[in-house]
Amino acid sequence: MMPAFLARWFTPAPDSGVADDLRCGKSPWADSVHLLWSVWIFVTPLFDQGTDGGYTRTWWLLTLSSYPVFLLLFARIQLASRRTTHFYAWAMAALCFALLRWYPSSLSYFVYACVMLSHCRMPLRVRLAQLLTLNAMFAVLAWRVGYPVALLVVIPASAMGVSAIVMVESVYKEKDAALRLSQDEIRRLAVLAERERIGRDLHDLLGHTLSLVTLKSELARKLALVDPPRAQREMEEVERVSRHALTEVRAAVTGMRRSDLAAELVSARLMLEASNIAFGTDAPATCELPPDAEASLALVLREAVTNIHRHARATAARVDFSSSPEGFHMRISDNGRGGLAAHGNGISGMRERVRALGGTLAIDSPARRGTALDVAIPLQRSPKSVERDAPVASMALSGPGGVA
């Protein structure tokens, strides 16, 4: 069993790089791939002009004693708080400075120290100042030890170049994280506002009615023995008010559940662009559709966009609309891998919804050439057709909506 102090030592801090990777769904070992560059520690002796190629007993002893320390410092940089990782980066540089006279492979420790210093969470000017100070210290120490002048230029230049690239990536990563947080906050506030609106609507809708039902029920209870006919009339009034309230609640809930195309387009943009899929649409400012037809088309659009998000591997998607007095057409396309199966729970659900509206759903999905769904529904229908399709539409709206 691991001792308590070691368990604390290897537990990732809430704002560490490992914790950030876990929150983003990445493997906690993702950043360990950078250790592959430490192969230069074992390659450096090959440039030694000695007969043994630089792999001396001193080199082996210093490698076996310093490389585990380097790995420990690297692990701490990944696990520690971003506000304290610069201490471990400086410790890695100190490891290089202590061994520089006898151990040329320690140059790799210096490069790692510069790169890891770029990951620290501190103002950009402070990071640049620390990098310049670190490189100046290296140049002075390496010159005093006797390293070639060319090396005094190449190593700091390489370290600063790689550090600048890592620093820019780190800044963009922080901005992306801040953007994701702001989007999550917008969604949370939108949900909160919708809950408050629903609460106000239900309070306005039921508050007076339930108070009236309570008063009349109390009155009927008191009159039950004194004036039974009047008590019966009061209970009949309670029943009438309750039925009226139930009708209003059903109408309100139907309105809350109903989806519309404009809301689904906004949701589609958020979902796809969060997955780095460019989204385009030519949605009209107003869309004159019957409420039931718009609700069904919104659900079809939702399932199609979910398919693109989960399965298409696309980089771009588009939704186009066209309408005429006779019908309405919606086309959902992407440039993904294609090969969409024509049958499945998701596709079957979309077909049922479109068929309930008297329309058609056509799928064009050649392999590796994207997918296009064309939905066409009529807007002028005979009364008999509407009466015949109404039960089917009701079944479709309450049916399954999974993705194939």
PDB file of C-alpha atoms in Angstrom, residues 175-348:
ATOM      1  CA  LYS A 175      -8.778  30.710 -24.210  1.00  0.00           C
ATOM      2  CA  ASP A 176     -10.596  27.609 -25.472  1.00  0.00           C
ATOM      3  CA  ALA A 177     -11.155  26.468 -21.888  1.00  0.00           C
ATOM      4  CA  ALA A 178     -12.529  29.911 -20.983  1.00  0.00           C
ATOM      5  CA  LEU A 179     -14.806  29.789 -24.048  1.00  0.00           C
ATOM      6  CA  ARG A 180     -16.130  26.357 -23.060  1.00  0.00           C
ATOM      7  CA  LEU A 181     -16.807  27.630 -19.548  1.00  0.00           C
ATOM      8  CA  SER A 182     -18.667  30.648 -20.894  1.00  0.00           C
ATOM      9  CA  GLN A 183     -20.762  28.429 -23.190  1.00  0.00           C
ATOM     10  CA  ASP A 184     -21.581  26.120 -20.280  1.00  0.00           C
ATOM     11  CA  GLU A 185     -22.539  29.163 -18.199  1.00  0.00           C
ATOM     12  CA  ILE A 186     -24.782  30.467 -20.992  1.00  0.00           C
ATOM     13  CA  ARG A 187     -26.532  27.099 -21.218  1.00  0.00           C
ATOM     14  CA  ARG A 188     -26.908  26.964 -17.438  1.00  0.00           C
ATOM     15  CA  LEU A 189     -28.386  30.458 -17.308  1.00  0.00           C
ATOM     16  CA  ALA A 190     -30.711  29.638 -20.205  1.00  0.00           C
ATOM     17  CA  VAL A 191     -31.971  26.541 -18.383  1.00  0.00           C
ATOM     18  CA  LEU A 192     -32.371  28.536 -15.174  1.00  0.00           C
ATOM     19  CA  ALA A 193     -34.305  31.281 -16.978  1.00  0.00           C
ATOM     20  CA  GLU A 194     -36.568  28.690 -18.599  1.00  0.00           C
ATOM     21  CA  ARG A 195     -37.245  27.043 -15.244  1.00  0.00           C
ATOM     22  CA  GLU A 196     -38.117  30.411 -13.715  1.00  0.00           C
ATOM     23  CA  ARG A 197     -40.429  31.180 -16.622  1.00  0.00           C
ATOM     24  CA  ILE A 198     -42.174  27.822 -16.297  1.00  0.00           C
ATOM     25  CA  GLY A 199     -42.482  28.376 -12.539  1.00  0.00           C
ATOM     26  CA  ARG A 200     -44.074  31.804 -13.073  1.00  0.00           C
ATOM     27  CA  ASP A 201     -46.446  30.448 -15.725  1.00  0.00           C
ATOM     28  CA  LEU A 202     -47.559  27.552 -13.540  1.00  0.00           C
ATOM     29  CA  HIS A 203     -47.978  29.862 -10.554  1.00  0.00           C
ATOM     30  CA  ASP A 204     -50.106  32.287 -12.578  1.00  0.00           C
ATOM     31  CA  LEU A 205     -52.025  29.404 -14.102  1.00  0.00           C
ATOM     32  CA  LEU A 206     -52.717  27.316 -11.006  1.00  0.00           C
ATOM     33  CA  GLY A 207     -52.314  29.655  -8.042  1.00  0.00           C
ATOM     34  CA  HIS A 208     -55.770  31.242  -8.206  1.00  0.00           C
ATOM     35  CA  THR A 209     -57.465  28.021  -9.358  1.00  0.00           C
ATOM     36  CA  LEU A 210     -56.062  25.855  -6.548  1.00  0.00           C
ATOM     37  CA  SER A 211     -56.937  28.524  -3.972  1.00  0.00           C
ATOM     38  CA  LEU A 212     -60.510  28.545  -5.289  1.00  0.00           C
ATOM     39  CA  VAL A 213     -60.687  24.734  -5.184  1.00  0.00           C
ATOM     40  CA  THR A 214     -59.413  24.745  -1.580  1.00  0.00           C
ATOM     41  CA  LEU A 215     -61.962  27.343  -0.426  1.00  0.00           C
ATOM     42  CA  LYS A 216     -64.903  25.611  -2.125  1.00  0.00           C
ATOM     43  CA  SER A 217     -63.852  22.203  -0.781  1.00  0.00           C
ATOM     44  CA  GLU A 218     -63.721  23.595   2.761  1.00  0.00           C
ATOM     45  CA  LEU A 219     -67.110  25.201   2.257  1.00  0.00           C
ATOM     46  CA  ALA A 220     -68.604  21.955   0.909  1.00  0.00           C
ATOM     47  CA  ARG A 221     -67.225  20.031   3.893  1.00  0.00           C
ATOM     48  CA  LYS A 222     -68.870  22.466   6.317  1.00  0.00           C
ATOM     49  CA  LEU A 223     -72.195  22.375   4.423  1.00  0.00           C
ATOM     50  CA  ALA A 224     -72.263  18.590   3.991  1.00  0.00           C
ATOM     51  CA  LEU A 225     -74.439  18.076   7.114  1.00  0.00           C
ATOM     52  CA  VAL A 226     -76.149  21.469   7.297  1.00  0.00           C
ATOM     53  CA  ASP A 227     -77.159  22.006   3.637  1.00  0.00           C
ATOM     54  CA  PRO A 228     -76.415  18.922   1.498  1.00  0.00           C
ATOM     55  CA  PRO A 229     -77.886  20.325  -1.773  1.00  0.00           C
ATOM     56  CA  ARG A 230     -75.693  23.421  -1.556  1.00  0.00           C
ATOM     57  CA  ALA A 231     -72.685  21.275  -0.646  1.00  0.00           C
ATOM     58  CA  GLN A 232     -73.346  19.205  -3.759  1.00  0.00           C
ATOM     59  CA  ARG A 233     -73.471  22.365  -5.890  1.00  0.00           C
ATOM     60  CA  GLU A 234     -70.165  23.515  -4.425  1.00  0.00           C
ATOM     61  CA  MET A 235     -68.538  20.169  -5.246  1.00  0.00           C
ATOM     62  CA  GLU A 236     -69.899  20.371  -8.796  1.00  0.00           C
ATOM     63  CA  GLU A 237     -68.281  23.797  -9.046  1.00  0.00           C
ATOM     64  CA  VAL A 238     -65.023  22.308  -7.739  1.00  0.00           C
ATOM     65  CA  GLU A 239     -65.184  19.634 -10.433  1.00  0.00           C
ATOM     66  CA  ARG A 240     -65.831  22.219 -13.164  1.00  0.00           C
ATOM     67  CA  VAL A 241     -62.935  24.427 -12.022  1.00  0.00           C
ATOM     68  CA  SER A 242     -60.605  21.410 -11.751  1.00  0.00           C
ATOM     69  CA  ARG A 243     -61.432  20.232 -15.280  1.00  0.00           C
ATOM     70  CA  HIS A 244     -60.841  23.727 -16.625  1.00  0.00           C
ATOM     71  CA  ALA A 245     -57.469  23.909 -14.819  1.00  0.00           C
ATOM     72  CA  LEU A 246     -56.485  20.495 -16.197  1.00  0.00           C
ATOM     73  CA  THR A 247     -57.261  21.677 -19.731  1.00  0.00           C
ATOM     74  CA  GLU A 248     -55.113  24.784 -19.238  1.00  0.00           C
ATOM     75  CA  VAL A 249     -52.227  22.749 -17.819  1.00  0.00           C
ATOM     76  CA  ARG A 250     -52.316  20.355 -20.770  1.00  0.00           C
ATOM     77  CA  ALA A 251     -52.277  23.260 -23.207  1.00  0.00           C
ATOM     78  CA  ALA A 252     -49.359  24.885 -21.376  1.00  0.00           C
ATOM     79  CA  VAL A 253     -47.335  21.663 -21.237  1.00  0.00           C
ATOM     80  CA  THR A 254     -47.958  21.061 -24.938  1.00  0.00           C
ATOM     81  CA  GLY A 255     -46.571  24.514 -25.675  1.00  0.00           C
ATOM     82  CA  MET A 256     -43.520  23.870 -23.481  1.00  0.00           C
ATOM     83  CA  ARG A 257     -42.801  20.543 -25.136  1.00  0.00           C
ATOM     84  CA  ARG A 258     -43.224  21.826 -28.667  1.00  0.00           C
ATOM     85  CA  SER A 259     -39.976  22.337 -30.539  1.00  0.00           C
ATOM     86  CA  ASP A 260     -39.443  24.883 -33.300  1.00  0.00           C
ATOM     87  CA  LEU A 261     -36.934  25.009 -36.121  1.00  0.00           C
ATOM     88  CA  ALA A 262     -35.277  28.247 -34.992  1.00  0.00           C
ATOM     89  CA  ALA A 263     -34.426  26.794 -31.563  1.00  0.00           C
ATOM     90  CA  GLU A 264     -33.163  23.569 -33.113  1.00  0.00           C
ATOM     91  CA  LEU A 265     -30.914  25.490 -35.500  1.00  0.00           C
ATOM     92  CA  VAL A 266     -29.336  27.351 -32.579  1.00  0.00           C
ATOM     93  CA  SER A 267     -28.862  24.065 -30.708  1.00  0.00           C
ATOM     94  CA  ALA A 268     -27.389  22.448 -33.838  1.00  0.00           C
ATOM     95  CA  ARG A 269     -24.864  25.274 -34.257  1.00  0.00           C
ATOM     96  CA  LEU A 270     -23.747  24.991 -30.624  1.00  0.00           C
ATOM     97  CA  MET A 271     -23.381  21.195 -30.806  1.00  0.00           C
ATOM     98  CA  LEU A 272     -21.555  21.032 -34.133  1.00  0.00           C
ATOM     99  CA  GLU A 273     -19.240  24.012 -33.707  1.00  0.00           C
ATOM    100  CA  ALA A 274     -18.259  22.691 -30.268  1.00  0.00           C
ATOM    101  CA  SER A 275     -17.107  19.559 -32.167  1.00  0.00           C
ATOM    102  CA  ASN A 276     -15.133  21.646 -34.711  1.00  0.00           C
ATOM    103  CA  ILE A 277     -17.738  21.081 -37.433  1.00  0.00           C
ATOM    104  CA  ALA A 278     -18.486  24.206 -39.462  1.00  0.00           C
ATOM    105  CA  PHE A 279     -22.233  24.846 -39.634  1.00  0.00           C
ATOM    106  CA  GLY A 280     -24.113  26.862 -42.239  1.00  0.00           C
ATOM    107  CA  THR A 281     -27.764  27.559 -42.907  1.00  0.00           C
ATOM    108  CA  ASP A 282     -29.991  29.805 -44.982  1.00  0.00           C
ATOM    109  CA  ALA A 283     -32.910  29.764 -42.527  1.00  0.00           C
ATOM    110  CA  PRO A 284     -35.556  32.385 -43.373  1.00  0.00           C
ATOM    111  CA  ALA A 285     -36.353  35.108 -40.853  1.00  0.00           C
ATOM    112  CA  THR A 286     -39.876  33.723 -40.460  1.00  0.00           C
ATOM    113  CA  CYS A 287     -41.119  30.234 -41.086  1.00  0.00           C
ATOM    114  CA  GLU A 288     -44.859  29.905 -41.659  1.00  0.00           C
ATOM    115  CA  LEU A 289     -45.571  26.286 -40.830  1.00  0.00           C
ATOM    116  CA  PRO A 290     -48.390  24.567 -38.927  1.00  0.00           C
ATOM    117  CA  PRO A 291     -47.283  23.998 -35.307  1.00  0.00           C
ATOM    118  CA  ASP A 292     -47.478  20.198 -35.566  1.00  0.00           C
ATOM    119  CA  ALA A 293     -45.484  20.165 -38.814  1.00  0.00           C
ATOM    120  CA  GLU A 294     -42.802  22.463 -37.391  1.00  0.00           C
ATOM    121  CA  ALA A 295     -42.512  20.348 -34.241  1.00  0.00           C
ATOM    122  CA  SER A 296     -42.031  17.156 -36.297  1.00  0.00           C
ATOM    123  CA  LEU A 297     -39.484  18.784 -38.616  1.00  0.00           C
ATOM    124  CA  ALA A 298     -37.593  20.141 -35.597  1.00  0.00           C
ATOM    125  CA  LEU A 299     -37.306  16.615 -34.198  1.00  0.00           C
ATOM    126  CA  VAL A 300     -36.127  15.299 -37.576  1.00  0.00           C
ATOM    127  CA  LEU A 301     -33.492  18.055 -37.672  1.00  0.00           C
ATOM    128  CA  ARG A 302     -32.401  17.215 -34.106  1.00  0.00           C
ATOM    129  CA  GLU A 303     -31.885  13.526 -34.916  1.00  0.00           C
ATOM    130  CA  ALA A 304     -30.033  14.285 -38.157  1.00  0.00           C
ATOM    131  CA  VAL A 305     -27.677  16.737 -36.416  1.00  0.00           C
ATOM    132  CA  THR A 306     -27.056  14.219 -33.626  1.00  0.00           C
ATOM    133  CA  ASN A 307     -26.126  11.634 -36.271  1.00  0.00           C
ATOM    134  CA  ILE A 308     -23.640  14.083 -37.803  1.00  0.00           C
ATOM    135  CA  HIS A 309     -22.164  14.877 -34.386  1.00  0.00           C
ATOM    136  CA  ARG A 310     -21.751  11.248 -33.323  1.00  0.00           C
ATOM    137  CA  HIS A 311     -21.100   9.264 -36.469  1.00  0.00           C
ATOM    138  CA  ALA A 312     -20.388  11.323 -39.603  1.00  0.00           C
ATOM    139  CA  ARG A 313     -16.771  12.384 -38.885  1.00  0.00           C
ATOM    140  CA  ALA A 314     -17.554  15.519 -40.868  1.00  0.00           C
ATOM    141  CA  THR A 315     -15.844  18.889 -40.942  1.00  0.00           C
ATOM    142  CA  ALA A 316     -18.826  20.832 -42.331  1.00  0.00           C
ATOM    143  CA  ALA A 317     -22.605  20.544 -42.234  1.00  0.00           C
ATOM    144  CA  ARG A 318     -25.418  22.608 -43.692  1.00  0.00           C
ATOM    145  CA  VAL A 319     -29.197  22.977 -43.395  1.00  0.00           C
ATOM    146  CA  ASP A 320     -31.137  24.539 -46.291  1.00  0.00           C
ATOM    147  CA  PHE A 321     -34.823  25.418 -46.476  1.00  0.00           C
ATOM    148  CA  SER A 322     -37.104  26.234 -49.389  1.00  0.00           C
ATOM    149  CA  SER A 323     -40.859  26.706 -49.414  1.00  0.00           C
ATOM    150  CA  SER A 324     -43.719  27.356 -51.809  1.00  0.00           C
ATOM    151  CA  PRO A 325     -47.483  27.596 -51.408  1.00  0.00           C
ATOM    152  CA  GLU A 326     -47.684  23.859 -52.083  1.00  0.00           C
ATOM    153  CA  GLY A 327     -44.922  22.472 -49.906  1.00  0.00           C
ATOM    154  CA  PHE A 328     -41.873  22.876 -47.681  1.00  0.00           C
ATOM    155  CA  HIS A 329     -38.444  21.354 -48.277  1.00  0.00           C
ATOM    156  CA  MET A 330     -35.561  20.854 -45.807  1.00  0.00           C
ATOM    157  CA  ARG A 331     -32.134  19.521 -46.784  1.00  0.00           C
ATOM    158  CA  ILE A 332     -29.538  18.468 -44.172  1.00  0.00           C
ATOM    159  CA  SER A 333     -26.102  17.663 -45.591  1.00  0.00           C
ATOM    160  CA  ASP A 334     -22.560  16.998 -44.392  1.00  0.00           C
ATOM    161  CA  ASN A 335     -19.180  16.108 -45.905  1.00  0.00           C
ATOM    162  CA  GLY A 336     -18.547  13.131 -43.629  1.00  0.00           C
ATOM    163  CA  ARG A 337     -17.794   9.492 -44.289  1.00  0.00           C
ATOM    164  CA  GLY A 338     -21.259   8.691 -45.699  1.00  0.00           C
ATOM    165  CA  GLY A 339     -22.503   5.133 -45.952  1.00  0.00           C
ATOM    166  CA  LEU A 340     -25.498   5.869 -43.701  1.00  0.00           C
ATOM    167  CA  ALA A 341     -27.713   2.807 -43.323  1.00  0.00           C
ATOM    168  CA  ALA A 342     -31.206   3.323 -44.695  1.00  0.00           C
ATOM    169  CA  HIS A 343     -32.763   1.397 -41.796  1.00  0.00           C
ATOM    170  CA  GLY A 344     -32.318   1.847 -38.090  1.00  0.00           C
ATOM    171  CA  ASN A 345     -34.125   3.306 -35.113  1.00  0.00           C
ATOM    172  CA  GLY A 346     -33.072   6.865 -35.904  1.00  0.00           C
ATOM    173  CA  ILE A 347     -33.856   6.734 -39.632  1.00  0.00           C
ATOM    174  CA  SER A 348     -37.099   4.845 -39.040  1.00  0.00           C
TER     175      SER A 348
END
